[in-house]
Short mmCIF file of C-alpha atoms in Angstrom, two decimals:
data_model
loop_
_atom_site.label_atom_id
_atom_site.label_comp_id
_atom_site.label_asym_id
_atom_site.label_seq_id
_atom_site.Cartn_x
_atom_site.Cartn_y
_atom_site.Cartn_z
CA UNK A 25 230.41 89.11 156.80
CA UNK A 26 230.20 85.00 156.38
CA UNK A 27 228.04 85.86 153.47
CA UNK A 28 230.83 87.85 151.66
CA UNK A 29 233.00 84.63 152.87
CA UNK A 30 230.73 82.66 150.97
CA UNK A 31 230.86 84.94 147.52
CA UNK A 32 235.03 85.26 148.08
CA UNK A 33 235.10 81.48 148.07
CA UNK A 34 232.72 80.56 145.02
CA UNK A 35 234.34 82.77 142.66
CA UNK A 36 238.07 81.59 143.63
CA UNK A 37 236.34 77.61 142.78
CA UNK A 38 235.12 79.69 139.63
CA UNK A 39 238.18 81.29 138.46
CA UNK A 40 239.70 77.81 139.43
CA UNK A 41 237.47 75.63 137.61
CA UNK A 42 236.26 74.61 140.47
CA UNK A 43 238.89 71.96 141.14
CA UNK A 44 240.28 72.68 144.75
CA UNK A 45 240.97 70.32 147.19
CA UNK A 46 240.67 72.47 150.45
CA UNK A 47 240.93 69.56 152.97
CA UNK A 48 244.03 67.79 152.04
CA UNK A 49 247.13 68.39 150.80
CA UNK A 50 250.27 66.36 149.63
CA UNK A 51 252.77 65.71 152.68
CA UNK A 52 250.30 67.28 155.14
CA UNK A 53 248.22 65.62 158.15
CA UNK A 54 246.39 69.33 159.28
CA UNK A 55 243.46 70.20 157.16
CA UNK A 56 243.97 72.36 154.08
CA UNK A 57 247.16 74.03 155.24
CA UNK A 58 247.19 76.77 152.66
CA UNK A 59 243.77 76.68 152.05
CA UNK A 60 241.24 79.73 152.40
CA UNK A 61 239.53 77.74 155.11
CA UNK A 62 242.73 77.51 156.96
CA UNK A 63 243.64 80.91 156.73
CA UNK A 64 239.95 82.48 157.61
CA UNK A 65 240.51 80.25 161.13
CA UNK A 66 243.77 81.35 161.78
CA UNK A 67 242.98 85.10 161.37
CA UNK A 68 239.82 84.59 163.63
CA UNK A 69 242.00 82.56 166.23
CA UNK A 70 242.92 84.54 169.08
CA UNK A 71 245.19 81.73 171.30
CA UNK A 72 247.29 80.56 168.44
CA UNK A 73 245.83 76.86 169.04
CA UNK A 74 243.38 75.90 166.29
CA UNK A 75 242.22 72.65 167.80
CA UNK A 76 240.11 74.40 170.65
CA UNK A 77 238.36 76.57 168.09
CA UNK A 78 238.56 80.15 166.78
CA UNK A 79 236.22 83.05 167.78
CA UNK A 80 233.75 82.59 164.98
CA UNK A 81 234.56 78.74 163.99
CA UNK A 82 231.05 77.85 163.75
CA UNK A 83 229.93 80.14 161.34
CA UNK A 84 233.39 79.78 159.67
CA UNK A 85 232.62 75.93 159.48
CA UNK A 86 228.82 76.75 158.03
CA UNK A 87 229.23 79.29 155.55
CA UNK A 88 232.29 77.30 154.01
CA UNK A 89 230.18 73.89 154.37
CA UNK A 90 227.22 75.06 152.38
CA UNK A 91 229.24 74.92 149.31
CA UNK A 92 231.15 71.41 150.46
CA UNK A 93 234.07 73.44 151.36
CA UNK A 94 234.85 73.03 155.20
CA UNK A 95 236.90 70.77 156.85
CA UNK A 96 235.58 67.90 159.71
CA UNK A 97 231.93 68.14 161.05
CA UNK A 98 229.95 70.79 162.64
CA UNK A 99 231.06 68.55 166.07
CA UNK A 100 234.48 68.64 165.70
CA UNK A 101 236.35 70.53 168.49
CA UNK A 102 238.16 72.75 165.91
CA UNK A 103 234.95 73.99 164.51
CA UNK A 104 233.59 75.57 167.39
CA UNK A 105 232.96 79.01 168.48
CA UNK A 106 235.26 79.35 171.34
CA UNK A 107 237.35 82.58 172.64
CA UNK A 108 239.77 83.64 174.92
CA UNK A 109 239.23 86.95 174.40
CA UNK A 110 238.15 89.59 177.51
CA UNK A 111 234.62 91.73 177.11
CA UNK A 112 234.85 94.45 174.92
CA UNK A 113 232.05 96.80 175.02
CA UNK A 114 230.40 98.06 171.54
CA UNK A 115 231.83 101.86 171.01
CA UNK A 116 228.91 104.15 172.14
CA UNK A 117 228.96 106.04 168.76
CA UNK A 118 227.85 110.11 168.52
CA UNK A 119 227.74 111.96 165.26
CA UNK A 120 227.68 115.62 165.06
CA UNK A 121 227.79 116.99 161.59
CA UNK A 122 229.95 119.89 161.16
CA UNK A 123 230.40 121.94 157.92
CA UNK A 124 234.02 120.80 157.30
CA UNK A 125 232.22 117.11 157.85
CA UNK A 126 230.87 114.31 160.36
CA UNK A 127 232.52 114.27 163.44
CA UNK A 128 232.40 110.75 165.59
CA UNK A 129 233.10 110.31 169.04
CA UNK A 130 232.93 107.80 171.58
CA UNK A 131 233.81 107.04 175.11
CA UNK A 132 237.37 105.39 175.56
CA UNK A 133 235.90 101.28 175.74
CA UNK A 134 238.05 99.05 178.27
CA UNK A 135 241.15 97.14 176.80
CA UNK A 136 240.57 98.44 173.29
CA UNK A 137 243.98 98.52 171.65
CA UNK A 138 242.80 100.25 168.53
CA UNK A 139 239.38 101.17 166.77
CA UNK A 140 237.97 100.53 163.45
CA UNK A 141 235.46 102.87 161.53
CA UNK A 142 233.43 101.88 159.21
CA UNK A 143 231.44 103.41 156.00
CA UNK A 144 229.21 102.94 153.98
CA UNK A 145 226.41 104.91 151.65
CA UNK A 146 223.53 102.75 150.56
CA UNK A 147 222.15 102.65 154.47
CA UNK A 148 222.74 100.95 157.68
CA UNK A 149 221.27 97.84 156.41
CA UNK A 150 223.76 97.39 153.63
CA UNK A 151 227.80 96.92 153.26
CA UNK A 152 230.07 99.16 155.13
CA UNK A 153 233.74 99.44 154.50
CA UNK A 154 236.69 100.30 157.27
CA UNK A 155 238.22 103.75 156.39
CA UNK A 156 240.37 104.41 159.01
CA UNK A 157 241.99 102.37 162.05
CA UNK A 158 242.85 104.57 165.00
CA UNK A 159 244.98 104.06 168.18
CA UNK A 160 243.35 102.66 171.70
CA UNK A 161 243.60 106.24 172.98
CA UNK A 162 241.72 107.90 170.28
CA UNK A 163 238.05 108.45 170.68
CA UNK A 164 237.19 110.67 167.87
CA UNK A 165 237.53 111.10 164.51
CA UNK A 166 236.45 113.48 161.23
CA UNK A 167 235.79 112.32 157.89
CA UNK A 168 236.55 114.94 155.22
CA UNK A 169 234.99 113.42 152.28
CA UNK A 170 233.96 116.49 150.05
CA UNK A 171 230.28 117.29 149.91
CA UNK A 172 229.55 116.33 153.78
CA UNK A 173 226.22 116.60 153.72
CA UNK A 174 225.36 113.65 151.26
CA UNK A 175 224.24 110.71 153.52
CA UNK A 176 226.90 108.69 154.45
CA UNK A 177 226.51 105.71 157.65
CA UNK A 178 229.01 105.01 160.24
CA UNK A 179 229.65 102.50 162.68
CA UNK A 180 232.65 102.08 165.26
CA UNK A 181 234.50 98.46 166.01
CA UNK A 182 236.93 98.44 169.52
CA UNK A 183 239.92 95.86 168.84
CA UNK A 184 241.94 94.43 171.55
CA UNK A 185 245.35 93.76 171.94
CA UNK A 186 245.13 90.60 170.07
CA UNK A 187 243.92 91.54 166.72
CA UNK A 188 241.15 88.61 166.59
CA UNK A 189 239.48 90.09 169.90
CA UNK A 190 237.09 92.54 168.91
CA UNK A 191 233.73 94.10 170.29
CA UNK A 192 230.28 94.18 168.77
CA UNK A 193 230.15 97.23 166.38
CA UNK A 194 228.57 100.20 167.70
CA UNK A 195 225.01 101.39 166.38
CA UNK A 196 224.97 102.85 163.08
CA UNK A 197 224.89 106.47 162.72
CA UNK A 198 224.14 108.18 159.81
CA UNK A 199 225.50 111.75 158.31
CA UNK A 200 223.55 114.20 155.86
CA UNK A 201 220.60 113.38 157.79
CA UNK A 202 217.55 115.41 156.71
CA UNK A 203 216.93 117.05 153.25
CA UNK A 204 219.87 117.18 150.75
CA UNK A 205 218.08 119.77 147.84
CA UNK A 206 219.27 120.05 144.37
CA UNK A 207 218.28 121.72 141.24
CA UNK A 208 217.00 119.09 138.67
CA UNK A 209 215.90 121.05 135.93
CA UNK A 210 214.21 124.47 134.55
CA UNK A 211 212.01 125.73 131.55
CA UNK A 212 211.24 129.04 129.98
CA UNK A 213 208.03 130.53 129.82
CA UNK A 214 207.06 133.62 127.33
CA UNK A 215 204.31 134.50 128.93
CA UNK A 216 204.90 137.82 129.47
CA UNK A 217 204.15 141.26 126.93
CA UNK A 218 208.08 141.99 126.45
CA UNK A 219 209.25 138.71 125.06
CA UNK A 220 209.95 137.91 120.92
CA UNK A 221 208.14 134.52 121.27
CA UNK A 222 210.85 132.58 119.88
CA UNK A 223 210.87 130.35 123.04
CA UNK A 224 214.57 131.20 123.89
CA UNK A 225 216.22 133.98 126.03
CA UNK A 226 216.99 137.15 124.16
CA UNK A 227 218.78 140.45 125.52
CA UNK A 228 215.77 142.81 126.51
CA UNK A 229 213.25 140.01 127.21
CA UNK A 230 211.80 139.48 130.51
CA UNK A 231 210.43 136.03 130.97
CA UNK A 232 209.18 133.45 133.39
CA UNK A 233 211.50 130.51 134.79
CA UNK A 234 209.81 127.64 136.56
CA UNK A 235 212.69 125.38 138.44
CA UNK A 236 212.33 121.95 139.89
CA UNK A 237 214.13 120.70 142.54
CA UNK A 238 214.88 117.34 143.69
CA UNK A 239 215.20 115.93 147.45
CA UNK A 240 218.19 113.62 147.65
CA UNK A 241 218.18 113.45 151.57
CA UNK A 242 216.79 111.12 153.94
CA UNK A 243 214.26 113.03 154.61
CA UNK A 244 211.28 115.41 153.58
CA UNK A 245 211.97 118.56 152.65
CA UNK A 246 209.47 121.35 154.64
CA UNK A 247 209.56 125.03 153.93
CA UNK A 248 211.20 124.93 150.94
CA UNK A 249 212.35 127.98 149.40
CA UNK A 250 214.56 129.32 146.69
CA UNK A 251 216.40 132.51 146.00
CA UNK A 252 217.67 133.32 142.49
CA UNK A 253 220.18 135.85 141.12
CA UNK A 254 222.13 136.73 137.98
CA UNK A 255 226.14 136.02 138.59
CA UNK A 256 226.93 139.09 136.27
CA UNK A 257 224.62 141.73 137.63
CA UNK A 258 225.41 143.43 134.26
CA UNK A 259 223.52 140.60 132.11
CA UNK A 260 220.00 141.21 133.78
CA UNK A 261 217.88 141.09 136.79
CA UNK A 262 216.01 138.52 138.82
CA UNK A 263 212.95 140.84 139.22
CA UNK A 264 210.97 137.74 141.00
CA UNK A 265 213.80 136.44 142.83
CA UNK A 266 212.03 134.01 145.53
CA UNK A 267 209.77 131.11 144.65
CA UNK A 268 208.47 128.92 147.00
CA UNK A 269 207.61 124.75 147.12
CA UNK A 270 205.26 122.31 148.10
CA UNK A 271 206.78 120.00 150.93
CA UNK A 272 209.41 117.61 148.75
CA UNK A 273 209.58 113.97 150.06
CA UNK A 274 212.88 112.21 150.18
CA UNK A 275 213.59 110.63 146.42
CA UNK A 276 210.92 112.90 144.81
CA UNK A 277 211.14 116.66 142.74
CA UNK A 278 208.68 119.62 142.68
CA UNK A 279 208.52 122.57 140.18
CA UNK A 280 208.21 126.13 142.02
CA UNK A 281 204.91 127.35 142.69
CA UNK A 282 203.40 130.08 141.25
CA UNK A 283 204.49 133.07 140.97
CA UNK A 284 207.81 131.76 139.79
CA UNK A 285 211.18 133.28 139.05
CA UNK A 286 210.77 136.61 136.81
CA UNK A 287 214.32 137.50 134.81
CA UNK A 288 215.12 140.24 132.76
CA UNK A 289 217.83 140.28 130.46
CA UNK A 290 219.35 144.22 129.88
CA UNK A 291 219.63 145.10 126.09
CA UNK A 292 223.03 146.66 127.09
CA UNK A 293 224.63 144.18 129.52
CA UNK A 294 222.99 140.74 127.82
CA UNK A 295 224.88 139.72 124.13
CA UNK A 296 224.01 137.24 121.81
CA UNK A 297 226.16 134.29 122.07
CA UNK A 298 227.00 134.66 125.35
CA UNK A 299 225.64 132.49 128.55
CA UNK A 300 223.66 134.08 131.27
CA UNK A 301 225.13 132.44 134.35
CA UNK A 302 222.51 132.33 137.25
CA UNK A 303 222.88 131.17 141.29
CA UNK A 304 219.91 129.44 142.89
CA UNK A 305 220.31 129.43 146.72
CA UNK A 306 218.03 126.50 148.34
CA UNK A 307 216.54 126.09 151.62
CA UNK A 308 214.46 124.01 153.44
CA UNK A 309 213.59 123.90 157.23
CA UNK A 310 216.36 121.71 159.12
CA UNK A 311 218.92 121.50 156.15
CA UNK A 312 221.86 123.71 155.80
CA UNK A 313 221.14 126.06 152.28
CA UNK A 314 222.56 124.99 149.29
CA UNK A 315 223.50 126.84 146.03
CA UNK A 316 223.18 125.71 142.52
CA UNK A 317 224.67 127.51 139.24
CA UNK A 318 223.13 126.82 136.03
CA UNK A 319 223.14 128.66 132.46
CA UNK A 320 220.86 130.23 129.76
CA UNK A 321 222.28 130.61 126.61
CA UNK A 322 221.67 133.55 124.46
CA UNK A 323 221.47 131.70 121.38
CA UNK A 324 224.58 129.77 120.00
CA UNK A 325 227.50 130.83 118.58
CA UNK A 326 228.05 127.77 116.36
CA UNK A 327 226.16 126.45 113.53
CA UNK A 328 227.06 123.86 110.86
CA UNK A 329 225.28 124.54 107.28
CA UNK A 330 225.71 120.74 105.31
CA UNK A 331 225.29 120.52 101.58
CA UNK A 332 224.51 116.44 100.52
CA UNK A 333 225.54 116.85 96.55
CA UNK A 334 226.55 113.75 95.25
CA UNK A 335 227.71 115.09 91.78
CA UNK A 336 229.90 113.46 89.41
CA UNK A 337 233.80 115.38 88.84
CA UNK A 338 233.97 114.72 85.24
CA UNK A 339 237.79 114.25 84.42
CA UNK A 340 240.22 116.55 82.60
CA UNK A 341 237.45 119.47 82.11
CA UNK A 342 237.66 123.16 81.91
CA UNK A 343 234.16 123.91 83.48
CA UNK A 344 234.50 123.30 87.12
CA UNK A 345 231.79 121.67 88.97
CA UNK A 346 229.74 124.33 91.06
CA UNK A 347 227.72 123.61 94.35
CA UNK A 348 225.78 125.73 96.10
CA UNK A 349 224.84 126.23 99.72
CA UNK A 350 221.97 128.86 100.21
CA UNK A 351 222.62 130.05 104.27
CA UNK A 352 219.19 131.82 105.54
CA UNK A 353 220.71 133.28 108.86
CA UNK A 354 222.55 136.83 108.94
CA UNK A 355 225.36 136.12 111.49
CA UNK A 356 228.65 138.31 111.56
CA UNK A 357 231.54 135.56 110.79
CA UNK A 358 234.51 135.15 113.79
CA UNK A 359 235.80 132.00 112.39
CA UNK A 360 234.92 129.41 109.39
CA UNK A 361 235.96 126.13 108.74
CA UNK A 362 234.99 123.80 105.75
CA UNK A 363 234.91 120.27 105.56
CA UNK A 364 235.65 118.49 102.15
CA UNK A 365 233.96 114.94 101.13
CA UNK A 366 235.11 114.22 97.93
CA UNK A 367 235.92 110.53 96.55
CA UNK A 368 238.48 110.71 93.39
CA UNK A 369 241.51 108.54 92.41
CA UNK A 370 244.20 111.36 92.74
CA UNK A 371 243.96 113.92 95.23
CA UNK A 372 246.59 115.89 93.16
CA UNK A 373 244.61 116.24 90.25
CA UNK A 374 241.82 118.70 92.21
CA UNK A 375 241.65 122.08 92.36
CA UNK A 376 238.39 123.21 94.66
CA UNK A 377 237.59 126.72 95.95
CA UNK A 378 235.18 128.68 98.33
CA UNK A 379 233.32 131.84 97.41
CA UNK A 380 231.38 133.55 100.02
CA UNK A 381 228.13 135.84 99.46
CA UNK A 382 230.75 138.72 99.22
CA UNK A 383 232.92 137.37 96.62
CA UNK A 384 235.94 136.36 98.49
CA UNK A 385 237.41 133.30 97.39
CA UNK A 386 239.52 130.85 98.82
CA UNK A 387 241.70 128.59 96.84
CA UNK A 388 241.50 125.02 99.30
CA UNK A 389 243.27 122.64 97.15
CA UNK A 390 245.67 123.13 94.69
CA UNK A 391 246.92 120.29 93.04
CA UNK A 392 249.01 119.78 96.40
CA UNK A 393 249.46 115.95 97.97
CA UNK A 394 248.96 112.25 96.79
CA UNK A 395 246.10 109.74 97.61
CA UNK A 396 242.78 109.14 96.87
CA UNK A 397 239.98 111.93 98.04
CA UNK A 398 239.53 114.50 99.94
CA UNK A 399 237.93 114.70 103.34
CA UNK A 400 239.83 117.14 105.46
CA UNK A 401 238.37 119.96 107.67
CA UNK A 402 239.88 123.39 106.88
CA UNK A 403 241.49 125.07 108.92
CA UNK A 404 240.75 123.32 111.89
CA UNK A 405 242.86 119.92 110.45
CA UNK A 406 244.77 121.47 107.51
CA UNK A 407 245.28 124.65 106.08
CA UNK A 408 244.22 125.71 102.47
CA UNK A 409 246.61 125.75 99.88
CA UNK A 410 245.57 129.58 98.64
CA UNK A 411 245.68 131.68 97.43
CA UNK A 412 243.97 133.04 100.61
CA UNK A 413 243.24 131.60 104.05
CA UNK A 414 240.05 130.86 105.87
CA UNK A 415 240.62 134.25 108.02
CA UNK A 416 239.80 136.08 104.96
CA UNK A 417 236.33 135.35 105.50
CA UNK A 418 235.62 136.81 109.18
CA UNK A 419 233.84 139.67 109.41
CA UNK A 420 231.80 138.84 106.47
CA UNK A 421 227.67 137.51 106.73
CA UNK A 422 226.96 134.18 106.97
CA UNK A 423 223.90 135.08 104.91
CA UNK A 424 223.72 134.35 101.35
CA UNK A 425 224.69 131.67 98.60
CA UNK A 426 228.29 129.87 99.20
CA UNK A 427 229.65 128.29 96.28
CA UNK A 428 232.29 125.46 96.23
CA UNK A 429 233.99 125.03 92.95
CA UNK A 430 235.75 121.64 91.97
CA UNK A 431 238.11 121.43 89.13
CA UNK A 432 239.49 118.15 88.01
CA UNK A 433 242.73 118.97 85.82
CA UNK A 434 244.12 115.76 84.72
CA UNK A 435 242.83 112.97 82.48
CA UNK A 436 242.53 110.00 83.96
CA UNK A 437 241.24 106.53 82.65
CA UNK A 438 240.86 104.87 85.82
CA UNK A 439 238.09 105.40 88.69
CA UNK A 440 235.41 107.27 88.96
CA UNK A 441 235.16 111.16 90.81
CA UNK A 442 232.09 112.25 92.96
CA UNK A 443 231.47 115.63 95.38
CA UNK A 444 229.62 113.90 97.81
CA UNK A 445 229.32 117.30 100.13
CA UNK A 446 230.41 119.71 101.99
CA UNK A 447 230.25 121.31 105.52
CA UNK A 448 230.56 124.83 106.46
CA UNK A 449 231.39 125.31 110.46
CA UNK A 450 230.59 128.97 111.18
CA UNK A 451 231.27 130.67 114.38
CA UNK A 452 229.51 133.92 114.88
CA UNK A 453 230.16 136.86 116.69
CA UNK A 454 226.74 137.25 118.21
CA UNK A 455 224.27 134.04 118.30
CA UNK A 456 222.36 132.14 115.99
CA UNK A 457 218.46 132.02 116.97
CA UNK A 458 219.23 135.29 118.68
CA UNK A 459 216.52 138.17 118.65
CA UNK A 460 217.51 140.88 121.00
CA UNK A 461 214.03 142.62 122.22
CA UNK A 462 213.71 146.59 121.90
CA UNK A 463 211.69 148.27 124.44
CA UNK A 464 209.22 150.44 123.24
CA UNK A 465 210.10 153.10 126.15
CA UNK A 466 214.04 153.57 126.35
CA UNK A 467 216.09 152.47 129.74
CA UNK A 468 216.12 155.83 132.10
CA UNK A 469 219.27 157.56 131.87
CA UNK A 470 219.32 159.38 135.03
CA UNK A 471 220.07 157.48 138.26
CA UNK A 472 218.08 158.31 141.43
CA UNK A 473 219.00 160.36 143.82
CA UNK A 474 219.54 161.35 147.50
CA UNK A 475 218.61 157.92 148.92
CA UNK A 476 217.82 157.88 152.31
CA UNK A 477 217.78 154.40 154.40
CA UNK A 478 215.89 154.86 157.92
CA UNK A 479 214.95 152.15 160.47
CA UNK A 480 211.84 151.96 162.48
CA UNK A 481 212.15 148.68 165.42
CA UNK A 482 212.77 146.10 162.57
CA UNK A 483 211.39 147.89 159.40
CA UNK A 484 213.67 149.28 157.02
CA UNK A 485 212.40 152.57 155.20
CA UNK A 486 214.07 153.81 151.80
CA UNK A 487 213.21 157.39 150.21
CA UNK A 488 214.81 159.06 147.28
CA UNK A 489 214.15 161.61 144.53
CA UNK A 490 212.00 160.78 141.65
CA UNK A 491 213.30 160.54 137.89
CA UNK A 492 211.76 162.19 135.26
CA UNK A 493 209.57 159.42 132.66
CA UNK A 494 210.52 156.35 135.32
CA UNK A 495 207.67 153.95 135.25
CA UNK A 496 209.08 152.32 138.82
CA UNK A 497 212.25 151.85 140.53
CA UNK A 498 214.26 148.60 141.95
CA UNK A 499 215.71 148.81 145.24
CA UNK A 500 219.23 146.46 145.05
CA UNK A 501 221.16 145.09 148.00
CA UNK A 502 224.67 143.93 148.04
CA UNK A 503 227.29 142.64 150.27
CA UNK A 504 229.78 143.99 148.08
CA UNK A 505 230.28 147.91 147.85
CA UNK A 506 231.19 147.85 144.05
CA UNK A 507 227.83 145.51 143.38
CA UNK A 508 229.70 143.31 140.81
CA UNK A 509 228.28 139.89 142.31
CA UNK A 510 225.66 139.19 144.96
CA UNK A 511 223.07 141.87 144.16
CA UNK A 512 219.58 140.73 145.09
CA UNK A 513 216.27 142.68 144.43
CA UNK A 514 215.34 143.58 147.72
CA UNK A 515 212.19 145.10 146.58
CA UNK A 516 210.33 147.60 143.83
CA UNK A 517 207.92 150.07 143.22
CA UNK A 518 205.31 150.83 140.31
CA UNK A 519 206.30 155.01 140.75
CA UNK A 520 206.81 155.77 144.46
CA UNK A 521 209.77 156.86 145.53
CA UNK A 522 209.45 155.31 148.89
CA UNK A 523 209.50 151.56 149.98
CA UNK A 524 209.38 149.55 153.49
CA UNK A 525 210.75 146.66 153.84
CA UNK A 526 209.07 144.92 156.75
CA UNK A 527 210.97 143.00 159.16
CA UNK A 528 213.99 143.84 156.64
CA UNK A 529 216.79 144.04 159.65
CA UNK A 530 216.19 140.82 160.56
CA UNK A 531 216.14 139.40 156.53
CA UNK A 532 219.50 141.71 155.62
CA UNK A 533 223.14 140.63 156.10
CA UNK A 534 224.69 142.66 158.92
CA UNK A 535 226.73 144.89 156.38
CA UNK A 536 224.76 145.12 153.09
CA UNK A 537 225.12 147.73 150.52
CA UNK A 538 221.96 149.06 148.59
CA UNK A 539 221.45 151.17 145.60
CA UNK A 540 218.12 152.18 143.95
CA UNK A 541 217.72 152.31 140.21
CA UNK A 542 215.11 153.77 137.86
CA UNK A 543 213.36 151.27 135.20
CA UNK A 544 211.07 151.25 132.27
CA UNK A 545 208.08 149.72 131.68
CA UNK A 546 210.53 146.28 130.35
CA UNK A 547 212.21 146.55 133.71
CA UNK A 548 215.64 147.86 132.10
CA UNK A 549 217.75 149.90 134.94
CA UNK A 550 219.10 153.31 134.49
CA UNK A 551 222.60 153.94 136.29
#
């Protein structure tokens, strides 16, 4: 605390050029009647008499004297630590971690008129600041800050009826003690047979997804596991939903151990250009479970195609300057903008048109406006002059040769004109760099029938009827009857129509709905 006083004093002196007379003021025989030193002594006093010292006078004098800004000498009575305060015991602090936030409690301290709660984020040996002042009858307080399992550090101090009379602070108690897992990164491995090999997740593919976790807690994370599921079950299925990890020391990270998570995206439900939303549940011994959401992109709906030109625009010519841009990607346009970069003394002399590979032409600029050059984005910033609008290109393919026509319609004696370049901003109905994978065998169209679930001791036993042509079956479970979310793969077979979940009762929520779906060799599911 006194180091903080020193820093405060030092910054005050620096801000005023260091020319502060702390011990003598005009028309005053007392020491620094309005100085910081005097103010600190007044605040620290417990009996209204500064001449006999204050509760922490010796510490105050030493702190200010290190900078030659204290008054008197260490031997002066007013610089002696003296107190008439009754003895206040330090609160015996207990911390209880609750889902809604850490709760602090302590037995009542005799003579306490109020309590001050201190909190810090960096540890017990670092600075803590007051966050609550409670009446003397209070013996508990709950912190309701967000993210209650984030490590935080607390102390409590008792204060007497005289505010200068204070107890020693309590012991430091930490909330969020223990491991604290969070997702750090992931990577995609196309190490299976049902992949395109382009390094990106595509509809119809099955791929491995190693996920790295970080331990941001205060102790090592032991027995670490992860469970992964798709938020929208219609987009795909995590066919290896459980992964294990090595123990993760506090402040360290680890990638999942093989076998990693494995994900199958459905040909029917996953759409190029969409995001696959995934939910990861993380657990460790002695820690509250945590959930992280992250996304995989099935291609990119937006793509820019840039033409750097640098051609001279001839003044008043009947032959427009033509600039072409060849686009190889074949995507259906949902929206198109174009940015022009044309240097010219007077834009009112220009006619500019864009023609698509399909022959659609839109006149962007038609001798309008005034001022030099064209540096606009049509139609995000400005609308084309017409005839035509940018929406005329919607539904056409991006693939082929796009042509920009620039014509100068007026003879000009001054200034040069250049087509510096232009950019197409394309938004696709699907996704660029997305290549759906088609399985050699179609997904089964018939749903398994006659599902029966029996319980033997703690095991769950599933039986169902066979589906012709099925390569295997997925046993799915959800806490929702409609299977709209939180759908997990509880087990799978490579052909048999029965499955036993050993200790399935213990590992299953009390109310769980089950389905069985037939699959082909690519894990594409039936209804």
